[in-house]
Short mmCIF file of C-alpha atoms in Angstrom, two decimals:
data_model
loop_
_atom_site.label_atom_id
_atom_site.label_comp_id
_atom_site.label_asym_id
_atom_site.label_seq_id
_atom_site.Cartn_x
_atom_site.Cartn_y
_atom_site.Cartn_z
CA MET A 278 -9.40 94.04 65.76
CA ASP A 279 -10.22 91.10 67.64
CA SER A 280 -8.52 90.35 70.76
CA LYS A 281 -7.09 86.83 71.46
CA PRO A 282 -9.58 85.49 74.22
CA LEU A 283 -12.60 87.11 71.93
CA TRP A 284 -10.39 85.27 68.41
CA ILE A 285 -10.13 82.54 70.67
CA ILE A 286 -13.99 82.50 71.78
CA ARG A 287 -14.63 83.02 67.75
CA GLN A 288 -12.78 80.03 66.66
CA SER A 289 -14.01 77.65 69.39
CA LEU A 290 -17.88 78.70 68.36
CA LYS A 291 -17.70 76.90 64.81
CA LYS A 292 -16.37 73.71 66.22
CA VAL A 293 -19.23 70.98 66.03
CA TRP A 294 -18.92 70.41 69.35
CA VAL A 295 -19.90 73.60 70.87
CA ARG A 296 -23.28 73.45 68.94
CA VAL A 297 -24.05 69.66 70.04
CA VAL A 298 -23.19 70.27 73.97
CA SER A 299 -25.47 72.87 73.54
CA ILE A 300 -28.84 71.33 71.93
CA ALA A 301 -28.01 68.50 74.47
CA LEU A 302 -27.78 70.55 77.60
CA LEU A 303 -30.99 71.78 76.16
CA ALA A 304 -32.60 69.01 75.47
CA ILE A 305 -31.65 67.82 79.17
CA LEU A 306 -32.63 71.41 80.96
CA THR A 307 -36.07 70.63 79.32
CA VAL A 308 -36.51 67.38 80.70
CA GLY A 309 -35.68 68.60 83.90
CA LEU A 310 -37.97 71.41 83.95
CA ALA A 311 -40.95 69.46 83.30
CA PRO A 312 -41.61 68.53 86.68
CA VAL A 313 -41.33 72.48 87.88
CA LEU A 314 -43.83 73.83 84.99
CA ALA A 315 -45.88 71.21 85.48
CA PRO A 316 -48.31 72.71 88.20
CA TYR A 317 -48.22 75.48 85.60
CA LEU A 318 -50.23 73.75 82.77
CA PRO A 319 -54.55 74.36 82.67
CA THR A 320 -55.75 71.28 84.46
CA GLY A 321 -58.10 70.63 81.85
CA LEU A 322 -55.54 69.84 79.56
CA SER A 323 -53.67 67.42 81.22
CA THR A 324 -56.95 65.57 81.96
CA SER A 325 -57.56 65.12 79.00
CA LEU A 326 -54.30 64.09 77.30
CA GLY A 327 -52.62 63.19 80.40
CA THR A 328 -53.15 59.23 79.28
CA VAL A 329 -50.61 59.46 75.95
CA ALA A 330 -48.72 56.96 75.95
CA VAL A 331 -45.39 59.34 75.90
CA ASP A 332 -42.99 56.78 76.80
CA GLN A 333 -43.42 54.70 73.54
CA ILE A 334 -43.19 57.72 71.68
CA LEU A 335 -39.75 58.49 73.20
CA THR A 336 -38.96 54.89 72.57
CA ILE A 337 -39.76 55.17 68.71
CA LEU A 338 -37.08 58.81 68.76
CA ALA A 339 -34.28 57.19 71.13
CA SER A 340 -33.83 54.01 69.22
CA SER A 341 -34.27 55.92 65.74
CA MET A 342 -32.43 59.41 66.72
CA LEU A 343 -29.24 57.11 67.15
CA VAL A 344 -29.19 55.55 64.12
CA VAL A 345 -29.89 58.41 62.20
CA THR A 346 -27.02 60.69 63.82
CA THR A 347 -24.23 57.75 63.05
CA PHE A 348 -25.24 57.83 59.47
CA SER A 349 -25.42 61.62 59.22
CA LEU A 350 -21.54 61.87 60.90
CA SER A 351 -20.22 59.15 58.68
CA ILE A 352 -22.08 60.58 56.12
CA ALA A 353 -20.34 64.71 57.09
CA VAL A 354 -16.96 62.37 56.97
CA SER A 355 -17.22 61.01 53.47
CA ALA A 356 -18.09 64.56 52.10
CA PHE A 357 -14.97 66.17 53.99
CA SER A 358 -12.81 63.42 52.62
CA ALA A 359 -13.97 63.66 49.42
CA ALA A 360 -13.51 67.28 49.62
CA ALA A 361 -9.42 66.69 50.60
CA ASN A 362 -9.36 64.56 47.95
CA THR A 363 -11.06 66.35 44.63
CA ALA A 364 -10.04 69.96 45.81
CA THR A 365 -7.42 69.85 48.69
CA PRO A 366 -7.21 69.05 52.61
CA ARG A 367 -6.96 72.64 53.45
CA ALA A 368 -10.78 73.20 52.02
CA THR A 369 -11.82 70.39 54.45
CA ALA A 370 -11.77 72.87 57.35
CA LEU A 371 -14.28 75.32 55.64
CA LEU A 372 -16.69 72.42 55.50
CA GLN A 373 -16.06 71.06 59.17
CA GLU A 374 -17.20 74.61 60.46
CA ASP A 375 -20.54 74.37 58.07
CA PRO A 376 -23.34 75.51 60.22
CA THR A 377 -25.63 73.56 58.45
CA THR A 378 -24.25 70.17 58.93
CA GLN A 379 -23.34 71.44 62.24
CA ASN A 380 -26.77 72.18 63.67
CA VAL A 381 -28.29 68.86 62.03
CA LEU A 382 -25.95 66.47 64.33
CA ALA A 383 -26.46 68.66 66.86
CA THR A 384 -30.42 68.50 66.32
CA PHE A 385 -30.22 64.85 66.22
CA LEU A 386 -28.18 64.01 68.54
CA GLY A 387 -30.27 66.32 71.06
CA ALA A 388 -33.40 64.55 70.12
CA PHE A 389 -31.85 61.50 71.26
CA LEU A 390 -30.54 62.69 74.70
CA PHE A 391 -33.87 64.22 74.80
CA SER A 392 -35.50 61.10 74.75
CA LEU A 393 -33.02 58.46 76.35
CA ILE A 394 -33.10 61.31 79.61
CA GLY A 395 -37.23 62.00 79.45
CA LEU A 396 -37.43 57.89 78.88
CA ILE A 397 -35.39 57.19 82.30
CA ALA A 398 -37.01 60.35 84.15
CA LEU A 399 -40.53 58.47 83.01
CA ARG A 400 -39.78 54.97 84.38
CA SER A 401 -37.97 56.76 87.26
CA ASP A 402 -42.08 57.97 88.20
CA ILE A 403 -40.66 61.41 89.05
CA TYR A 404 -43.43 63.10 86.84
CA ASP A 405 -47.34 63.06 87.52
CA ARG A 406 -49.84 63.31 85.53
CA ALA A 407 -49.34 67.46 84.42
CA GLY A 408 -45.83 66.78 84.11
CA ARG A 409 -46.60 63.70 81.67
CA MET A 410 -47.92 65.59 79.56
CA LEU A 411 -45.65 68.31 79.19
CA LEU A 412 -43.04 65.53 78.63
CA PHE A 413 -45.23 64.86 75.85
CA LEU A 414 -45.71 68.35 74.51
CA ALA A 415 -42.05 69.07 74.13
CA THR A 416 -41.47 65.58 72.55
CA LEU A 417 -43.96 67.03 70.16
CA ALA A 418 -41.95 70.05 69.75
CA VAL A 419 -38.71 67.87 69.36
CA VAL A 420 -40.13 65.82 66.78
CA ALA A 421 -41.05 68.72 64.87
CA LEU A 422 -37.34 69.91 65.14
CA VAL A 423 -36.48 66.61 63.73
CA ILE A 424 -38.53 67.04 60.72
CA LEU A 425 -36.98 69.89 59.57
CA ALA A 426 -33.83 69.02 60.47
CA LEU A 427 -33.97 65.83 58.12
CA LEU A 428 -35.63 68.01 54.87
CA ARG A 429 -32.92 70.70 55.73
CA TRP A 430 -30.73 67.69 55.71
CA ILE A 431 -31.78 66.42 52.96
CA SER A 432 -31.94 69.44 50.67
CA HIS A 433 -27.94 70.21 52.18
CA LEU A 434 -26.69 66.61 50.89
CA MET A 435 -27.24 67.90 47.18
CA THR A 436 -24.34 70.09 47.02
CA PHE A 437 -22.60 69.22 50.55
CA GLY A 438 -18.82 68.25 49.49
CA ARG A 439 -19.21 69.03 46.02
CA MET A 440 -16.52 70.11 43.79
CA ASP A 441 -18.69 73.80 43.44
CA ASP A 442 -19.88 73.81 47.22
CA THR A 443 -16.25 73.78 48.33
CA LEU A 444 -14.79 76.47 45.70
CA ASP A 445 -17.59 78.57 46.88
CA ARG A 446 -16.87 78.06 50.34
CA VAL A 447 -12.96 78.77 49.37
CA GLU A 448 -13.82 81.76 47.35
CA GLN A 449 -16.32 83.25 50.07
CA ALA A 450 -14.07 82.38 53.11
CA ALA A 451 -10.52 84.45 50.83
CA ALA A 452 -12.53 86.85 49.82
CA HIS A 453 -13.91 87.91 53.74
CA SER A 454 -10.53 87.72 54.09
CA LEU A 455 -9.46 90.31 51.79
CA GLU A 456 -11.71 92.53 52.37
CA GLY A 457 -11.24 93.13 56.36
CA ARG A 458 -7.81 93.15 55.27
CA LEU A 459 -8.54 95.84 52.98
CA ALA A 460 -10.49 97.55 55.54
CA GLN A 461 -7.67 97.39 57.99
CA PRO A 462 -4.94 97.39 55.81
CA TYR A 463 -2.61 97.60 58.72
CA LEU A 464 -4.81 96.09 61.39
CA GLY A 465 -4.67 99.80 63.09
CA GLY A 466 -1.32 100.50 63.26
CA GLN A 467 0.62 102.54 61.92
CA PRO A 468 1.85 101.64 58.20
CA LEU A 469 5.56 99.98 57.63
CA TYR A 470 7.08 100.34 54.28
CA GLY A 471 10.93 99.61 54.07
CA ALA A 472 13.39 98.09 56.71
CA VAL A 473 12.91 98.18 60.61
CA PRO A 474 15.39 100.93 62.13
CA GLN A 475 18.70 99.59 62.72
CA ASP A 476 18.71 100.38 66.78
CA ALA A 477 14.90 98.59 67.04
CA VAL A 478 15.62 95.61 69.52
CA PRO A 479 14.12 92.10 67.52
CA VAL A 480 12.28 89.71 69.68
CA LEU A 481 12.32 86.05 68.32
CA ALA A 482 9.70 83.37 68.63
CA LEU A 483 10.02 81.01 70.91
CA ASN A 484 7.93 78.09 69.03
CA THR A 485 7.45 76.77 65.60
CA GLY A 486 4.22 77.22 63.97
CA TYR A 487 2.40 79.63 61.61
CA ILE A 488 1.06 82.89 63.16
CA GLN A 489 -2.83 82.68 63.42
CA HIS A 490 -3.93 86.01 65.37
CA ILE A 491 -2.22 89.08 66.26
CA ASP A 492 -3.47 90.83 69.19
CA ILE A 493 -2.77 94.24 68.39
CA ASN A 494 -4.64 96.11 70.76
CA ALA A 495 -2.37 93.76 73.35
CA LEU A 496 0.87 94.59 71.65
CA ALA A 497 -0.28 99.04 72.03
CA GLU A 498 -0.91 98.08 75.86
CA CYS A 499 2.59 96.86 76.20
CA ALA A 500 4.01 99.65 74.00
CA GLU A 501 2.19 102.59 76.08
CA ALA A 502 3.58 100.95 79.19
CA ILE A 503 7.45 100.60 78.19
CA ASP A 504 6.85 103.67 76.38
CA ALA A 505 8.13 102.54 72.87
CA GLU A 506 7.71 101.73 69.10
CA LEU A 507 6.76 98.56 68.22
CA TYR A 508 7.46 97.28 64.19
CA ILE A 509 5.88 93.62 63.35
CA ASP A 510 7.92 91.64 61.08
CA ALA A 511 5.51 88.57 60.79
CA LEU A 512 2.27 88.83 60.02
CA PRO A 513 -0.47 86.21 60.44
CA GLY A 514 0.72 83.48 58.15
CA SER A 515 4.00 83.83 58.18
CA PHE A 516 5.83 80.58 59.46
CA VAL A 517 8.17 81.20 62.32
CA HIS A 518 10.52 79.11 64.49
CA GLU A 519 13.47 80.00 67.12
CA ALA A 520 15.51 81.66 64.50
CA VAL A 521 12.75 84.14 63.10
CA ASN A 522 12.07 87.88 64.31
CA MET A 523 8.38 88.12 65.26
CA LEU A 524 8.76 91.90 65.86
CA HIS A 525 11.23 94.82 66.86
CA ILE A 526 11.03 97.11 69.88
CA ARG A 527 12.42 100.34 69.38
CA GLY A 528 12.87 103.60 72.34
CA ALA A 529 13.12 101.42 75.39
CA LYS A 530 14.32 98.57 76.78
CA ALA A 531 11.85 95.80 77.58
CA SER A 532 12.02 93.52 81.18
CA GLU A 533 11.83 89.63 80.49
CA ASP A 534 7.53 89.61 81.03
CA GLN A 535 7.03 92.18 79.25
CA VAL A 536 8.70 90.79 76.22
CA SER A 537 6.86 87.35 77.00
CA GLU A 538 3.67 89.70 77.36
CA LEU A 539 4.62 90.83 73.62
CA ARG A 540 5.10 87.04 72.81
CA ARG A 541 1.70 85.81 74.00
CA ALA A 542 -0.03 88.39 71.84
CA PHE A 543 1.25 86.31 68.95
CA THR A 544 -1.02 83.45 68.29
CA LEU A 545 0.84 80.16 66.39
CA GLY A 546 -0.87 77.23 65.70
CA LYS A 547 0.05 74.37 63.49
CA GLU A 548 -1.58 74.99 60.51
CA ARG A 549 -2.97 78.35 58.90
CA THR A 550 -6.08 79.84 58.98
CA PHE A 551 -8.06 81.91 56.84
CA SER A 552 -9.27 84.74 59.38
CA GLN A 553 -6.72 87.66 58.97
CA ASP A 554 -4.65 85.89 56.45
CA PRO A 555 -5.80 87.01 52.64
CA ARG A 556 -3.22 85.23 51.01
CA PHE A 557 -4.07 81.90 52.74
CA GLY A 558 -7.57 81.72 50.97
CA VAL A 559 -5.72 82.76 47.49
CA ILE A 560 -3.46 79.94 48.19
CA VAL A 561 -6.12 77.05 48.44
CA LEU A 562 -8.09 78.00 45.58
CA SER A 563 -4.39 77.95 43.50
CA GLU A 564 -3.87 74.30 44.54
CA ILE A 565 -7.04 73.49 43.79
CA ALA A 566 -6.77 73.97 40.49
CA SER A 567 -3.04 72.63 40.60
CA ARG A 568 -4.75 69.46 41.84
CA ALA A 569 -7.30 69.61 38.98
CA LEU A 570 -4.20 70.43 36.26
CA SER A 571 -2.71 67.33 37.38
CA SER A 572 -1.85 64.32 35.04
CA ALA A 573 -4.16 62.02 37.47
CA VAL A 574 -6.92 64.33 37.36
CA ASN A 575 -6.64 66.24 33.72
CA ASP A 576 -9.66 68.87 34.71
CA PRO A 577 -8.48 72.30 33.62
CA GLY A 578 -12.51 73.25 33.95
CA THR A 579 -12.16 73.67 37.24
CA ALA A 580 -8.68 75.30 36.76
CA ILE A 581 -10.78 77.83 34.18
CA SER A 582 -13.25 78.04 36.95
CA VAL A 583 -10.68 78.82 39.61
CA ILE A 584 -8.89 81.70 37.72
CA GLY A 585 -12.39 83.33 37.41
CA ARG A 586 -12.74 82.78 41.02
CA LEU A 587 -9.51 84.74 41.89
CA VAL A 588 -10.82 87.98 39.97
CA ARG A 589 -13.18 88.26 41.29
CA ILE A 590 -11.67 88.07 44.53
CA LEU A 591 -9.00 90.90 43.68
CA SER A 592 -11.03 93.68 41.38
CA SER A 593 -12.64 94.10 45.27
CA TRP A 594 -8.67 95.78 45.98
CA THR A 595 -8.70 99.41 47.10
CA ASP A 596 -5.57 101.55 47.36
CA TYR A 597 -4.88 101.63 51.33
CA THR A 598 -5.94 105.51 51.65
CA ASP A 599 -7.33 107.04 54.84
CA SER A 600 -7.19 103.97 56.73
CA ALA A 601 -7.35 104.53 60.47
CA VAL A 602 -5.26 104.23 63.04
CA ASP A 603 -5.82 103.06 65.94
CA TYR A 604 -2.62 101.98 67.60
CA PRO A 605 -0.35 104.33 66.80
CA ALA A 606 2.84 102.69 68.23
CA VAL A 607 2.60 99.31 66.60
CA HIS A 608 4.02 98.98 62.78
CA VAL A 609 2.39 97.16 60.79
CA PRO A 610 3.89 95.71 57.62
CA PRO A 611 0.64 95.72 54.55
CA VAL A 612 -0.13 92.44 52.54
CA LEU A 613 1.74 93.57 48.98
CA PRO A 614 -0.61 92.90 45.87
CA ALA A 615 2.28 91.46 43.90
CA ASP A 616 2.83 88.90 46.54
CA ILE A 617 -0.79 87.98 46.58
CA MET A 618 -0.93 87.59 42.80
CA TYR A 619 2.08 85.37 42.92
CA ASP A 620 0.61 83.16 45.54
CA ALA A 621 -2.44 83.19 43.05
CA PHE A 622 -1.45 82.88 39.85
CA ARG A 623 2.07 81.36 39.66
CA PRO A 624 1.28 77.82 40.35
CA ILE A 625 -1.78 77.83 37.83
CA ALA A 626 0.88 79.20 35.11
CA ARG A 627 3.66 76.62 36.02
CA ASP A 628 1.34 73.29 36.02
CA GLY A 629 -1.07 74.78 33.33
CA ALA A 630 1.33 75.30 31.13
CA ALA A 631 1.16 72.94 28.49
CA LEU A 632 -2.89 73.61 27.86
CA VAL A 633 -3.26 76.44 25.71
CA GLU A 634 -7.13 76.81 26.89
CA VAL A 635 -5.87 77.66 30.60
CA GLN A 636 -3.06 79.35 29.54
CA ILE A 637 -4.92 82.18 27.63
CA ARG A 638 -8.07 82.33 30.02
CA LEU A 639 -5.22 83.29 32.67
CA HIS A 640 -3.53 85.79 30.27
CA LYS A 641 -6.65 87.17 30.16
CA ALA A 642 -7.14 87.41 33.82
CA LEU A 643 -4.35 89.07 33.81
CA LYS A 644 -5.17 91.62 32.14
CA ALA A 645 -8.69 92.34 33.49
CA LEU A 646 -6.88 92.97 36.52
CA GLY A 647 -3.97 95.02 35.30
CA GLN A 648 -6.91 97.20 34.20
CA ILE A 649 -8.90 97.27 37.07
CA ALA A 650 -6.30 98.29 39.37
CA PRO A 651 -3.64 99.15 37.05
CA ARG A 652 -1.30 100.94 40.13
CA ASN A 653 -1.71 97.51 42.44
CA PHE A 654 -2.14 95.08 39.83
CA ALA A 655 -0.25 95.90 36.52
CA PRO A 656 3.82 95.27 37.06
CA ALA A 657 2.91 91.67 38.81
CA ALA A 658 0.46 91.07 36.04
CA ALA A 659 3.29 91.47 33.56
CA SER A 660 5.78 89.91 35.40
CA LEU A 661 3.16 86.61 35.65
CA SER A 662 2.44 87.21 31.81
CA ASP A 663 5.98 86.59 30.63
CA TYR A 664 6.60 84.10 33.20
CA ALA A 665 3.50 82.10 32.04
CA LEU A 666 4.12 82.69 28.53
CA GLU A 667 8.35 81.27 29.23
CA ARG A 668 6.89 78.00 30.64
CA ALA A 669 4.39 77.79 27.73
CA ARG A 670 7.66 77.98 25.40
CA SER A 671 9.24 75.20 27.25
CA ALA A 672 6.04 73.24 28.13
CA GLY A 673 6.03 71.48 24.27
CA LEU A 674 3.16 73.61 22.89
CA ASN A 675 2.62 73.11 18.93
CA PRO A 676 3.54 75.85 16.59
CA ALA A 677 -0.30 77.41 16.14
CA GLU A 678 -1.08 77.35 19.79
CA LEU A 679 1.75 78.71 20.79
CA SER A 680 1.49 81.58 18.08
CA THR A 681 -2.44 82.08 19.46
CA LEU A 682 -1.22 82.39 22.94
CA GLU A 683 1.73 84.75 21.87
CA ALA A 684 -0.87 86.89 20.22
CA ALA A 685 -2.73 87.01 23.41
CA VAL A 686 -0.33 88.12 25.59
CA VAL A 687 0.42 90.52 23.03
CA GLU A 688 -3.04 91.81 23.09
CA SER A 689 -2.71 91.94 27.13
CA LYS A 690 0.26 93.90 27.23
CA ALA A 691 -1.04 96.59 24.48
CA ILE A 692 -4.44 97.22 26.38
CA MET A 693 -2.83 97.23 30.19
CA PRO A 694 -2.14 100.14 31.47
CA SER A 695 2.08 100.19 32.07
#
């Protein structure tokens, strides 16, 4: 698992300003290196092309790139707003991390800064004939990058921020997070099932928020330093406050500094993230389905699409077997399949109770998961099937629809392994 500093770096690299600043610095460096590299330019090339009016090209580039950058940014913000209104606000973070959008905005702003600084340097007469020629060649390269970015941006806008695009991003994030957790179900620690030993000493949280990341390596080092066993109570995605236990210490008494070090291994934030929290991805998908099933939207097709995506994500579930234990002093509870099943399907069963087509597709999904991984999903699938049928009975379905639904439930339970 990533250490806390590495995780912070990874999260920072997803921000748009990182790419913008990087390309802007590259543009500034290119303009600044032109006088330095000019002596290495072949003399004939600088003589034959040195009279090109590079300042005019830079002027056009500077004036156009500022407009294009502003307009592209407004388009991106509109896409974020559309995703928040049509899908869920929790999905906008994935759109904001879109590398294509970030690269395009960074290219446009970098081209603007390149042309602006190039004009300043050119009007200051810091270039000789060879330097102007080198700046001209760099300008041609920037123009080519801008053209490629524009073509890519136009193609990207055909789908960016649309419902299918948002669903694809959330599904991919949820699947990636679940895949990572299934690869390390206990985050590299010992499996923890059942209650924490009674002689373990709790460590309370000092702040309020969601746990976004746990540095297991840091916890293991602290456990080795104090010669103790650690039992994690709050996994990534848990909401903690001053009265919630984040972990327990057993076997030794930790000093205040050591307890503070243990707390620093937990990264808290205002919102949940997808990285170490596989349940969050399915919750976001379920939110999109619930919004689609609301009377204001009335889009059961999107809810049915979400059900299919949830089945695709959860069908990759494997038993927690042969997981490597890298940190034997740290005990970590797993993500239970029943919990993630309820996160995924209970809101849909509730909000789609009055739509027989949604209910039938839901029961088919539960049956499929019960057959794919009966040991993990069959009990929760049966329970959810009963819950969905009870909600449908109280939702006012007509007798024919209710009879069809009951037949589907009976067939589902007959085929599903017990």
